[in-house]
Amino acid sequence: MLTSNVRTYAAAFVCALGLSACGGGGGGPTGGPPGGGIAFVPTSPPSPPSTQSFRMGDVKVVAQVQRGASVAYDTDDGTVLYDVFNNRGIFSILPTTYNSVIIPNGIAAMFYSSSQHALYVATNSAIYRVVSGGQPTLIASGFQEIFDLTVDPSGNVYVIDNDHVSTVVSGAPKPLSSPGSVINPDTTILSSWPHIAFDSSDGNLYVTDPGRDAVERVTTEGATSVLSGTCVASGPALPCALSNIPGTGSGAVFAEPAGIVYDAAANLLYVEDEWNNELWTITPGGRASIVAGYGPCDQVDANGLAAFLCDPIALAFDPNSGLLYLREGAGESFATYATAGTAAPAYFPPTLRFMMPTIAPATNYLATASDASAWVAEQTVNRLAHVASDGTVHEYPMPATWMYPAPIVVDASGNAWAGARQVPGPIVQAPALVRFDTSGQTTVFPLAAADGAIVTGLTIGSDGNVWFSKRTMDGGTVGFIDPDGAITEYALTSYFDAPYPQTIVQGPDGNMWFSMPGGPGIPPNPATNNVVARVTESGQFLAAFPMPVFAIGMAYDASDAKVWFVDGNSSVGKIAADGTVTTFATVNSSDGNPAEPTEVTIAPDGTPWITEVNENEIARVDEAGHVTSYLLPQNGPGLFDVGARPDGKIWASGMIGAMFLLDPAAYDASSLPRAVGRRPSDNRRR
């Protein structure tokens, strides 16, 4: 799908906090009607639905089509109708007489009315009525900009016109809802279009509003209320947060809901979540549930949550067969979803997703505990969250509002430790270590003050102490805190020309290893730039190991006496006790950008696991450097950290408010893809 700049703002906010190397998104929609004409022959037509048998929830790609915006289902002819970008004709998956119909000025939206036995087609400013075999008849004009339309059983036409809902009276628009009741994507940088459906059970209209991440109820008198969904700002002056949380009313969170239809037999609304590549249902009471899609943009035929969708942008419904037709923008295809049929076997996804109670808290650094639980830093809300082995989440505030949790580690007693610093800006507060016990109670241990001091790494040493690395503007330190709270720091100024310690781990030689970067502003010195340095427990600095890259993340593999590292760009490797470095290149993204491995952990069997931020994947690495990637159920803005549980399952943190638990054995036994075959692309639809 088009990675809109609205959503990129949320990712940019995370990048501004220095949480990860981040990439950009695509552009936004632009106004103006399409024009021109191209010849087009539909490919890969499906068998008629009446000859197919389905399990409820089955997803199947049935046709590849050229790019366009809309879809309608002719219940009389049994055909799926759609437009083609920059073409004024109407097309169908199965050939019909509509293929010769030309709509002046291009097509913005379509809806087939079974009660009126006619197709209603909207341009940017006008509405036409088409009877199969006939030519279009103009029935209304004078609209500002039409995004979608629907028709009730009595033949009343309703449209989303610019930023509100209108009906048609005497061939002209009559506004129903107030201006601004729907966010106009052409005046923002949203990628999704709002859509509208009529609910025959209650006589109301329902509108998807991607600007507010909500589904709204609009009465035929124009009164507007929210049925489901909510907009939670991802930061000051930023738009709605990226999330997808099933729930009721404002307890549900979408990310740019798009197409919507009403299923009278089930009394349900079906809604596409374009950003998350998912299909949802919403009950009359506002209960929203995910019924299909895994998160990333791809195309995999399967049942329910095992299926992959790719940029679902518009919906049509065949009440006779119970099939939904989903138009996929970036996939340039149609997929069907079976709303009825035989029951499918229970599905247990190999990756579980746990959303944080606070929406969009910028989850990043994580640490695992011996009881298989995990702790994760929620930087933008100054909290730590504890995720139990069963997925139960508790959030605990940092002791002071200025405390911004960075690296974290869990000690042998199950206490979580966080390095605390002031939020980005002029540094006036001294850094500290904060200990959280298993009930969330905190104890603060201040560190020595220094200009710009921040804690950059935490680990547990072979001595059982909590070791830390601290970066300052004029000289870094490494040190430890013992069980009694006594702090020892060793200054680096006299030993290194570039005192900028990053991550710290226990090394295979019994000493503490920490990485030191080169780069802009660091004095050139081949002996100390891009090195892994070492210090004994008594504070003696040993010869550093030169590195071909900067080790942004490191983990100690005790089973092989190696330290594994990633560089945040495209490399993963290992360092032996004698300093021998072996470097492997990771798999690059399909868009040509590096996969950006940012963190590494070691599983109980000695296998290194890394995050691949640019691919929304985590990956395992074998001794030969072969990378096997595992796709996690989210679509941007990326992953941050990874941690292994004692049972071999893997925790990973999404950068916007999610924790994931991957079962590699279950994933290996599933039909889920291990790598995305295609990254989302621009899906400009007009």
XYZ file of C-alpha atoms in Angstrom:
686
model
C 0.000 0.000 0.000
C 1.005 3.611 -0.193
C 2.938 4.373 2.958
C 1.344 7.732 3.571
C 3.285 10.613 5.023
C 0.690 10.812 7.807
C 1.843 7.411 8.942
C 5.442 8.264 8.197
C 5.083 11.126 10.694
C 4.484 8.524 13.398
C 7.593 6.649 12.352
C 9.518 9.912 12.044
C 8.565 10.761 15.609
C 10.119 7.492 16.709
C 13.198 8.221 14.583
C 13.475 11.683 16.137
C 13.822 10.044 19.508
C 16.844 8.125 18.281
C 15.225 4.701 18.657
C 16.351 3.179 15.379
C 17.601 3.772 11.878
C 14.410 4.696 10.029
C 13.328 5.016 6.433
C 10.771 7.224 4.738
C 7.424 6.603 3.132
C 5.727 7.474 -0.085
C 3.673 10.446 -1.101
C 0.026 11.301 -0.615
C -2.999 11.543 -2.877
C -3.387 14.252 -5.433
C -6.584 15.717 -6.838
C -7.902 15.797 -10.370
C -9.943 13.373 -12.466
C -8.329 10.639 -14.556
C -8.428 10.754 -18.317
C -7.369 8.991 -21.489
C -8.217 5.447 -22.461
C -6.435 2.114 -22.662
C -7.415 -1.271 -23.957
C -7.773 -3.875 -21.247
C -8.628 -7.554 -21.151
C -9.224 -9.105 -17.720
C -6.940 -12.003 -16.891
C -7.337 -15.122 -14.761
C -11.142 -15.031 -14.444
C -12.454 -17.162 -11.591
C -14.990 -19.927 -11.835
C -18.527 -18.729 -11.088
C -19.068 -18.688 -7.324
C -21.916 -21.204 -7.611
C -19.414 -23.896 -8.675
C -17.048 -23.271 -5.795
C -17.242 -24.586 -2.262
C -15.774 -22.635 0.632
C -14.979 -22.889 4.253
C -16.042 -19.841 6.171
C -13.135 -17.407 6.257
C -11.349 -18.714 3.165
C -9.350 -16.057 1.298
C -8.491 -16.657 -2.357
C -6.937 -14.405 -5.008
C -9.226 -14.786 -8.036
C -7.963 -12.281 -10.605
C -5.095 -9.957 -11.433
C -6.301 -6.567 -12.687
C -4.861 -3.215 -13.574
C -4.791 -0.536 -10.927
C -7.984 1.298 -10.036
C -10.100 2.480 -7.119
C -13.550 0.906 -7.004
C -15.513 -2.337 -7.177
C -19.194 -3.281 -7.420
C -21.051 -6.593 -7.652
C -23.913 -7.016 -10.141
C -26.269 -9.422 -8.383
C -28.361 -9.804 -11.540
C -25.518 -10.698 -13.925
C -23.299 -12.277 -11.274
C -20.247 -10.230 -12.251
C -17.681 -8.126 -10.454
C -17.369 -4.650 -11.945
C -14.435 -2.309 -11.504
C -12.607 0.671 -12.972
C -9.082 0.944 -14.331
C -6.843 3.853 -13.418
C -6.727 6.541 -16.156
C -9.535 4.836 -18.083
C -13.173 5.889 -18.379
C -14.576 2.394 -18.989
C -16.236 -0.153 -16.735
C -14.655 -3.594 -16.631
C -15.648 -6.947 -15.177
C -13.892 -10.110 -14.147
C -16.362 -12.081 -16.314
C -17.166 -10.361 -19.649
C -20.449 -8.458 -19.701
C -22.057 -5.678 -21.716
C -20.671 -3.150 -19.211
C -17.296 -3.425 -20.910
C -18.494 -1.086 -23.670
C -19.792 1.605 -21.307
C -17.779 4.842 -21.200
C -18.158 7.249 -18.265
C -17.282 10.890 -19.051
C -14.392 12.313 -16.993
C -13.408 9.046 -15.355
C -14.659 6.895 -12.483
C -14.323 7.658 -8.767
C -16.719 5.063 -7.280
C -19.330 2.437 -8.205
C -22.240 0.704 -6.469
C -24.716 -1.856 -7.838
C -28.256 -1.604 -6.467
C -30.067 -4.950 -6.567
C -33.382 -3.249 -5.759
C -33.018 -0.805 -8.663
C -31.282 -3.333 -10.965
C -28.824 -0.644 -11.937
C -25.198 0.347 -11.534
C -24.518 3.788 -10.071
C -21.216 5.318 -11.118
C -19.662 8.496 -9.722
C -17.067 10.756 -11.255
C -15.424 13.424 -9.122
C -18.485 15.663 -9.417
C -21.369 13.744 -11.019
C -23.382 10.516 -10.685
C -24.587 8.306 -13.550
C -27.042 5.420 -13.625
C -26.283 2.468 -15.899
C -28.598 -0.435 -16.729
C -26.876 -3.500 -18.149
C -26.770 -3.156 -21.920
C -27.468 0.570 -21.800
C -25.470 3.754 -21.735
C -24.972 5.990 -18.692
C -27.684 8.459 -17.710
C -26.684 11.536 -15.711
C -28.786 11.728 -12.534
C -26.911 14.299 -10.426
C -24.070 16.793 -10.678
C -22.485 19.674 -8.796
C -20.591 17.725 -6.132
C -17.268 19.003 -4.777
C -15.354 15.703 -4.881
C -16.944 12.273 -4.587
C -15.027 9.510 -2.827
C -17.689 6.792 -2.565
C -21.436 6.231 -2.940
C -24.175 3.799 -1.949
C -27.907 3.380 -2.688
C -30.615 2.291 -0.252
C -33.392 -0.174 -1.231
C -35.709 2.752 -2.089
C -33.234 4.129 -4.608
C -31.953 7.045 -2.513
C -28.346 7.853 -3.363
C -25.804 8.808 -0.698
C -22.237 9.935 -1.311
C -19.151 11.008 0.548
C -18.702 14.455 -0.947
C -15.416 16.128 -0.086
C -15.614 16.158 3.764
C -19.230 15.198 4.504
C -22.114 12.925 3.515
C -24.696 14.137 0.993
C -27.768 12.745 -0.712
C -29.352 13.638 -4.056
C -32.444 15.804 -4.385
C -33.704 16.942 -7.808
C -30.403 16.091 -9.466
C -28.299 18.136 -7.027
C -26.368 17.401 -3.835
C -28.085 17.936 -0.499
C -25.631 17.838 2.439
C -26.577 15.555 5.331
C -23.703 15.566 7.788
C -21.836 18.713 8.727
C -18.675 19.863 6.917
C -15.617 18.105 8.324
C -17.597 15.133 9.600
C -15.400 13.058 7.269
C -11.729 13.912 6.775
C -11.000 14.673 3.126
C -7.838 12.769 2.137
C -7.073 15.249 -0.650
C -6.505 18.002 1.925
C -4.284 15.726 4.035
C -1.683 13.161 3.194
C -3.738 10.070 3.910
C -3.422 7.066 1.617
C -6.923 5.663 2.242
C -10.227 6.857 0.824
C -13.372 7.027 2.998
C -16.163 4.633 1.978
C -19.876 4.393 2.747
C -22.456 1.600 3.207
C -26.182 1.449 4.004
C -27.422 -0.803 6.814
C -30.886 -2.067 5.908
C -31.531 -3.322 9.453
C -31.408 0.089 11.134
C -31.690 2.449 8.165
C -28.412 4.227 8.911
C -25.328 4.951 6.858
C -21.883 3.816 7.962
C -18.735 5.617 6.883
C -15.084 4.651 7.215
C -13.054 7.688 8.227
C -9.330 6.913 7.744
C -8.351 10.338 9.056
C -9.834 9.474 12.454
C -9.296 5.701 12.277
C -12.997 5.217 12.975
C -16.220 3.839 11.544
C -18.983 6.386 11.954
C -22.758 6.075 11.980
C -24.602 8.751 9.993
C -28.389 8.884 10.153
C -30.391 9.911 7.095
C -31.005 13.182 8.955
C -27.239 13.736 9.190
C -26.555 13.041 12.873
C -23.050 11.578 13.184
C -21.581 9.366 15.905
C -18.704 6.907 16.194
C -19.636 3.234 16.038
C -16.148 1.815 16.501
C -12.535 2.920 16.526
C -10.661 5.876 17.916
C -7.823 8.225 17.035
C -5.026 8.311 19.563
C -2.317 10.790 18.635
C 1.103 9.198 18.280
C 2.761 12.293 19.710
C 2.395 16.062 20.034
C 0.922 17.509 16.818
C 1.024 14.057 15.199
C -1.847 12.116 13.626
C -3.505 8.888 14.710
C -1.238 6.168 16.054
C -0.534 3.010 14.128
C -2.361 0.182 15.840
C -4.921 -2.560 15.365
C -6.620 -3.555 18.582
C -9.886 -5.512 18.525
C -12.437 -4.104 20.921
C -15.784 -2.412 21.326
C -16.486 1.208 20.454
C -13.556 3.451 21.293
C -11.726 0.388 22.626
C -11.055 -0.719 19.056
C -8.222 0.813 17.065
C -7.828 0.583 13.294
C -5.215 2.089 11.001
C -6.903 3.738 8.021
C -10.168 1.787 7.551
C -11.181 1.754 3.875
C -13.873 -0.329 2.116
C -17.084 -1.188 3.956
C -20.169 -3.314 3.165
C -23.193 -4.535 5.120
C -24.093 -8.245 5.305
C -27.807 -8.413 6.083
C -27.820 -12.182 6.685
C -25.243 -11.934 9.455
C -26.163 -8.369 10.503
C -22.493 -7.401 10.322
C -20.389 -4.716 8.750
C -17.234 -5.842 6.983
C -14.437 -3.264 6.990
C -11.007 -3.262 5.371
C -8.033 -1.971 7.332
C -5.816 -0.762 4.516
C -2.692 0.008 6.508
C -2.733 -3.290 8.408
C -3.793 -5.364 5.366
C -6.654 -6.910 7.339
C -10.398 -7.511 7.139
C -12.573 -6.795 10.168
C -16.181 -7.349 11.221
C -18.151 -4.868 13.308
C -21.344 -5.799 15.142
C -24.318 -3.427 15.609
C -22.973 -2.790 19.103
C -19.593 -1.684 17.773
C -17.610 -4.837 18.560
C -14.702 -4.942 16.059
C -12.785 -8.156 15.332
C -10.059 -9.113 12.870
C -11.204 -12.007 10.664
C -8.566 -12.183 7.917
C -5.065 -10.964 7.190
C -1.701 -11.294 8.905
C -0.466 -7.710 8.742
C 2.219 -7.326 6.071
C 1.349 -6.691 2.431
C 1.446 -10.001 0.562
C -0.891 -12.467 -1.139
C -1.328 -15.877 0.444
C -4.508 -17.914 -0.023
C -5.503 -19.402 3.324
C -8.212 -19.276 5.950
C -8.766 -16.265 8.185
C -5.735 -15.038 10.073
C -3.446 -17.380 8.122
C -4.189 -15.466 4.906
C -2.249 -12.457 3.636
C -3.882 -9.466 1.969
C -2.116 -6.729 0.058
C -3.519 -3.219 0.376
C -7.298 -3.839 0.532
C -8.908 -0.613 -0.691
C -12.501 -1.376 -1.737
C -15.200 -3.962 -1.047
C -18.230 -5.464 -2.810
C -20.571 -8.177 -1.557
C -22.487 -10.988 -3.246
C -25.274 -11.896 -0.823
C -26.202 -14.965 -2.890
C -22.877 -16.757 -2.503
C -21.771 -14.954 0.649
C -18.540 -13.861 -1.010
C -16.833 -10.570 -0.377
C -14.722 -9.197 -3.219
C -11.703 -7.284 -1.946
C -9.891 -5.033 -4.347
C -6.189 -5.029 -3.521
C -4.399 -1.882 -4.631
C -0.706 -2.713 -4.369
C -1.507 -6.331 -5.215
C -3.429 -5.209 -8.340
C -5.851 -8.058 -7.820
C -9.172 -9.230 -6.470
C -9.456 -11.639 -3.567
C -12.579 -13.282 -2.217
C -13.470 -13.823 1.420
C -16.147 -16.379 2.304
C -18.587 -15.015 4.867
C -20.434 -18.340 4.972
C -19.681 -22.027 4.439
C -18.474 -24.957 6.468
C -16.572 -24.230 9.630
C -12.801 -24.132 9.277
C -10.547 -25.927 11.778
C -9.377 -23.866 14.707
C -6.281 -21.868 13.821
C -3.508 -21.117 16.281
C -1.133 -18.537 14.802
C 2.586 -19.202 15.270
C 3.105 -15.561 16.232
C 1.016 -13.926 18.941
C 0.647 -10.153 19.102
C 0.149 -8.349 22.405
C -0.791 -4.676 22.222
C 0.193 -2.370 25.038
C -2.640 -0.858 27.125
C -1.288 2.589 26.292
C -1.578 3.069 22.548
C 1.582 3.890 20.591
C 4.088 3.986 23.457
C 7.153 3.423 21.191
C 8.059 -0.022 22.500
C 11.714 -0.743 21.806
C 14.339 -2.178 24.190
C 13.279 -5.486 25.729
C 14.735 -8.037 28.129
C 13.607 -11.559 28.916
C 13.353 -13.241 32.308
C 13.887 -16.840 33.402
C 10.112 -17.319 33.862
C 9.612 -16.717 30.075
C 8.168 -13.236 30.609
C 9.551 -10.088 29.033
C 10.050 -6.466 30.000
C 9.937 -3.705 27.404
C 10.711 0.013 27.530
C 7.878 2.327 26.470
C 9.924 5.396 25.786
C 7.392 7.974 24.654
C 5.224 7.440 27.747
C 8.102 6.945 30.246
C 7.030 3.492 31.371
C 8.190 -0.098 31.545
C 5.770 -2.858 30.598
C 5.882 -6.419 31.838
C 4.448 -9.082 29.527
C 3.833 -12.377 31.329
C 4.377 -15.696 29.582
C 0.624 -15.884 28.909
C 0.565 -12.390 27.355
C -0.864 -10.495 30.320
C 0.490 -6.947 30.203
C 1.133 -4.563 33.097
C 2.584 -1.086 32.670
C 4.638 0.663 35.360
C 5.589 4.361 35.291
C 9.149 5.534 35.665
C 9.727 7.224 39.054
C 10.017 10.716 37.524
C 8.442 12.323 34.491
C 11.822 13.235 33.006
C 13.015 9.638 33.077
C 13.152 8.171 29.620
C 13.823 4.401 29.740
C 16.496 3.203 27.339
C 18.321 -0.179 27.593
C 16.916 -2.695 30.055
C 18.066 -5.998 31.540
C 16.617 -8.558 33.975
C 18.745 -9.895 36.835
C 18.738 -13.374 38.362
C 16.053 -12.354 40.891
C 13.638 -11.305 38.137
C 14.090 -7.577 38.744
C 14.130 -5.362 35.661
C 16.740 -2.623 35.385
C 16.372 0.386 33.090
C 18.845 3.068 32.179
C 17.025 6.365 32.668
C 17.829 9.659 31.017
C 16.121 12.899 30.211
C 13.911 12.974 27.127
C 15.534 14.460 23.987
C 16.534 18.080 24.431
C 19.103 19.915 26.529
C 20.366 17.414 29.100
C 20.091 18.862 32.604
C 19.254 15.735 34.609
C 21.934 13.219 35.589
C 21.295 9.681 34.309
C 20.232 6.928 36.677
C 19.611 3.229 36.956
C 16.077 2.277 37.958
C 15.266 -1.136 39.415
C 11.718 -2.532 39.069
C 10.852 -5.490 41.249
C 8.371 -8.102 40.055
C 5.459 -6.055 41.431
C 6.579 -2.867 39.672
C 8.009 -1.095 42.725
C 10.989 1.063 41.818
C 14.325 2.068 43.332
C 16.481 4.805 41.770
C 20.298 4.698 41.746
C 21.771 7.996 40.409
C 24.885 7.842 38.263
C 27.639 10.416 38.126
C 26.546 13.585 36.345
C 28.331 14.625 33.157
C 27.585 16.778 30.148
C 25.086 14.931 27.935
C 25.385 11.679 29.879
C 23.075 8.835 28.882
C 23.104 5.093 29.599
C 23.674 3.225 26.320
C 23.949 -0.407 27.423
C 23.029 -2.791 30.248
C 23.921 -6.434 30.854
C 24.488 -8.968 33.624
C 28.143 -9.804 34.178
C 29.648 -13.145 35.155
C 29.958 -11.664 38.656
C 26.154 -11.272 38.824
C 26.391 -7.475 38.894
C 24.474 -5.188 36.559
C 27.017 -3.660 34.176
C 26.370 -0.506 32.199
C 27.980 1.668 29.543
C 27.495 5.440 29.703
C 28.077 7.907 26.914
C 29.024 11.518 27.652
C 30.035 14.516 25.565
C 33.554 14.641 26.984
C 34.276 11.119 28.171
C 32.341 7.907 28.572
C 32.415 5.325 31.342
C 31.655 1.673 31.924
C 30.800 0.309 35.328
C 28.569 -1.827 37.499
C 26.187 -1.764 40.441
C 26.384 -4.535 43.034
C 23.449 -6.067 44.963
C 23.945 -3.536 47.790
C 23.527 -0.612 45.384
C 27.193 0.417 45.340
C 28.184 1.870 41.958
C 31.646 1.641 40.390
C 32.501 3.544 37.196
C 35.645 3.343 35.064
C 36.394 6.411 32.929
C 37.470 5.909 29.312
C 38.957 9.350 28.605
C 42.564 8.436 29.373
C 42.421 5.206 27.384
C 40.416 5.966 24.237
C 40.515 8.923 21.881
C 36.798 8.491 21.173
C 34.995 7.635 24.433
C 31.591 6.704 23.054
C 30.661 3.289 24.515
C 27.514 1.674 23.136
C 26.229 -1.812 23.912
C 27.950 -3.921 26.590
C 27.930 -7.703 27.102
C 29.789 -10.425 28.918
C 32.639 -11.744 26.787
C 33.961 -15.284 26.255
C 37.228 -14.416 28.039
C 35.421 -13.574 31.306
C 35.754 -9.829 30.771
C 33.147 -7.230 29.804
C 33.052 -6.281 26.102
C 31.604 -3.035 24.781
C 31.456 -1.466 21.327
C 32.949 1.888 20.336
C 31.932 3.590 17.087
C 33.736 5.716 14.555
C 31.995 8.248 12.351
C 31.483 11.991 12.000
C 32.886 13.979 14.925
C 35.007 11.092 16.213
C 38.787 11.747 15.980
C 40.374 9.406 13.404
C 42.327 6.644 15.093
C 42.349 3.182 13.478
C 43.202 1.628 16.829
C 40.050 2.840 18.532
C 37.448 3.640 15.846
C 34.906 0.883 15.262
C 36.274 -1.437 17.904
C 35.023 -3.806 20.545
C 36.808 -2.825 23.740
C 37.297 -4.922 26.876
C 37.533 -4.223 30.585
C 38.201 -6.552 33.504
C 35.951 -6.624 36.534
C 38.667 -4.706 38.422
C 38.702 -1.910 35.836
C 41.745 -2.754 33.724
C 41.219 -1.922 30.035
C 42.567 -4.558 27.653
C 43.528 -4.358 23.995
C 40.516 -3.585 21.802
C 39.518 -5.674 18.781
C 39.315 -3.743 15.478
C 35.953 -4.130 13.728
C 35.017 -3.781 10.050
C 31.676 -2.270 11.131
C 30.200 -0.650 14.217
C 28.544 -3.231 16.492
C 25.294 -1.480 17.371
C 23.980 -4.614 19.126
C 25.842 -7.572 20.681
C 24.984 -10.835 22.479
C 27.174 -13.461 24.140
C 26.855 -17.080 22.967
C 28.209 -19.135 25.880
C 27.707 -22.421 24.019
C 30.195 -21.382 21.306
C 32.361 -18.862 23.200
C 31.513 -16.142 20.677
C 29.987 -12.683 20.759
C 27.504 -12.092 17.938
C 26.892 -8.590 16.637
C 24.760 -6.577 14.174
C 25.610 -3.222 12.640
C 22.193 -1.628 12.042
C 22.772 -1.635 8.294
C 23.282 -4.931 6.476
C 25.755 -7.051 8.459
C 25.693 -9.702 11.160
C 28.758 -11.477 12.499
C 30.621 -13.023 15.398
C 33.813 -12.372 17.376
C 35.929 -15.144 18.907
C 37.715 -14.819 22.248
C 40.951 -13.960 20.449
C 39.293 -11.130 18.488
C 38.850 -13.002 15.178
C 35.892 -11.422 13.403
C 33.627 -13.192 10.909
C 31.095 -10.965 9.134
C 28.080 -12.030 7.067
C 25.791 -9.908 4.923
C 22.094 -10.139 5.755
C 19.324 -10.387 3.199
C 18.485 -6.967 1.765
C 14.951 -5.665 1.409
C 13.247 -6.219 -1.919
C 13.265 -2.442 -2.424
C 17.062 -2.544 -2.405
C 17.511 -1.051 1.063
C 19.421 -2.858 3.819
C 17.417 -5.035 6.197
C 18.755 -2.976 9.127
C 19.450 -5.565 11.847
C 19.481 -3.584 15.087
C 19.587 -6.147 17.890
C 20.669 -9.748 18.436
C 19.915 -12.392 21.054
C 20.986 -16.002 21.585
C 18.375 -18.763 21.891
C 18.856 -21.643 24.364
C 20.116 -23.862 21.522
C 22.836 -21.329 20.692
C 21.103 -19.905 17.596
C 21.461 -16.145 17.106
C 18.242 -14.247 16.332
C 18.236 -10.731 14.922
C 15.702 -8.045 14.136
C 15.311 -6.927 10.526
C 13.759 -3.525 11.052
C 13.296 -2.673 7.385
C 11.408 -5.916 6.709
C 9.204 -6.304 9.801
C 10.939 -9.611 10.335
C 13.107 -11.354 12.844
C 15.603 -13.912 11.601
C 17.763 -16.744 12.818
C 21.362 -17.063 11.656
C 23.296 -20.318 11.370
C 27.053 -20.815 11.754
C 27.578 -20.307 8.011
C 25.751 -16.989 8.101
C 22.593 -18.194 6.370
C 19.630 -16.032 7.375
C 16.109 -17.461 7.717
C 13.540 -14.724 8.167
C 10.188 -14.931 9.943
C 7.474 -12.444 9.092
C 5.644 -10.869 12.038
C 2.008 -9.700 11.911
C 2.417 -5.977 11.481
C 2.901 -3.521 8.638
C 5.462 -0.919 9.675
C 7.017 1.121 11.023
C 9.323 -1.734 12.012
C 10.754 -3.831 14.812
C 13.349 -2.891 17.364
C 14.542 -5.558 19.781
C 14.476 -9.333 20.141
C 14.863 -11.715 23.087
C 14.834 -15.489 23.541
C 12.732 -17.352 26.103
C 13.986 -20.469 27.939
C 11.481 -22.573 25.939
C 12.942 -21.449 22.598
C 10.150 -19.049 21.698
C 11.224 -15.569 20.670
C 9.994 -12.206 21.929
C 10.192 -9.171 19.632
C 9.152 -5.564 20.151
C 7.343 -3.526 17.528
C 8.279 0.130 17.484
C 4.701 1.318 18.015
C 3.082 -0.383 20.963
C 3.240 -4.116 20.231
C 5.030 -7.187 21.540
C 5.249 -10.372 19.500
C 5.861 -13.958 20.596
C 7.090 -16.255 17.818
C 7.031 -20.040 18.048
C 9.656 -21.047 15.448
C 8.604 -24.700 15.420
C 4.962 -23.804 14.727
C 5.997 -21.279 12.085
C 8.220 -23.847 10.352
C 5.274 -26.256 10.239
C 2.889 -23.625 8.853
C 2.387 -22.420 5.294
C 3.240 -18.828 6.187
C 5.902 -17.180 4.044
C 9.299 -16.601 5.592
C 9.963 -13.432 3.627
C 7.821 -10.805 1.992
C 7.902 -11.188 -1.766
C 6.927 -7.584 -2.319
C 7.057 -4.438 -0.272
C 4.081 -2.053 -0.303
C 4.079 0.277 -3.263
C 2.360 3.477 -4.312
C -1.313 2.784 -4.929
C -2.572 6.137 -6.174
C -6.076 5.301 -7.244
C -7.473 8.245 -9.155
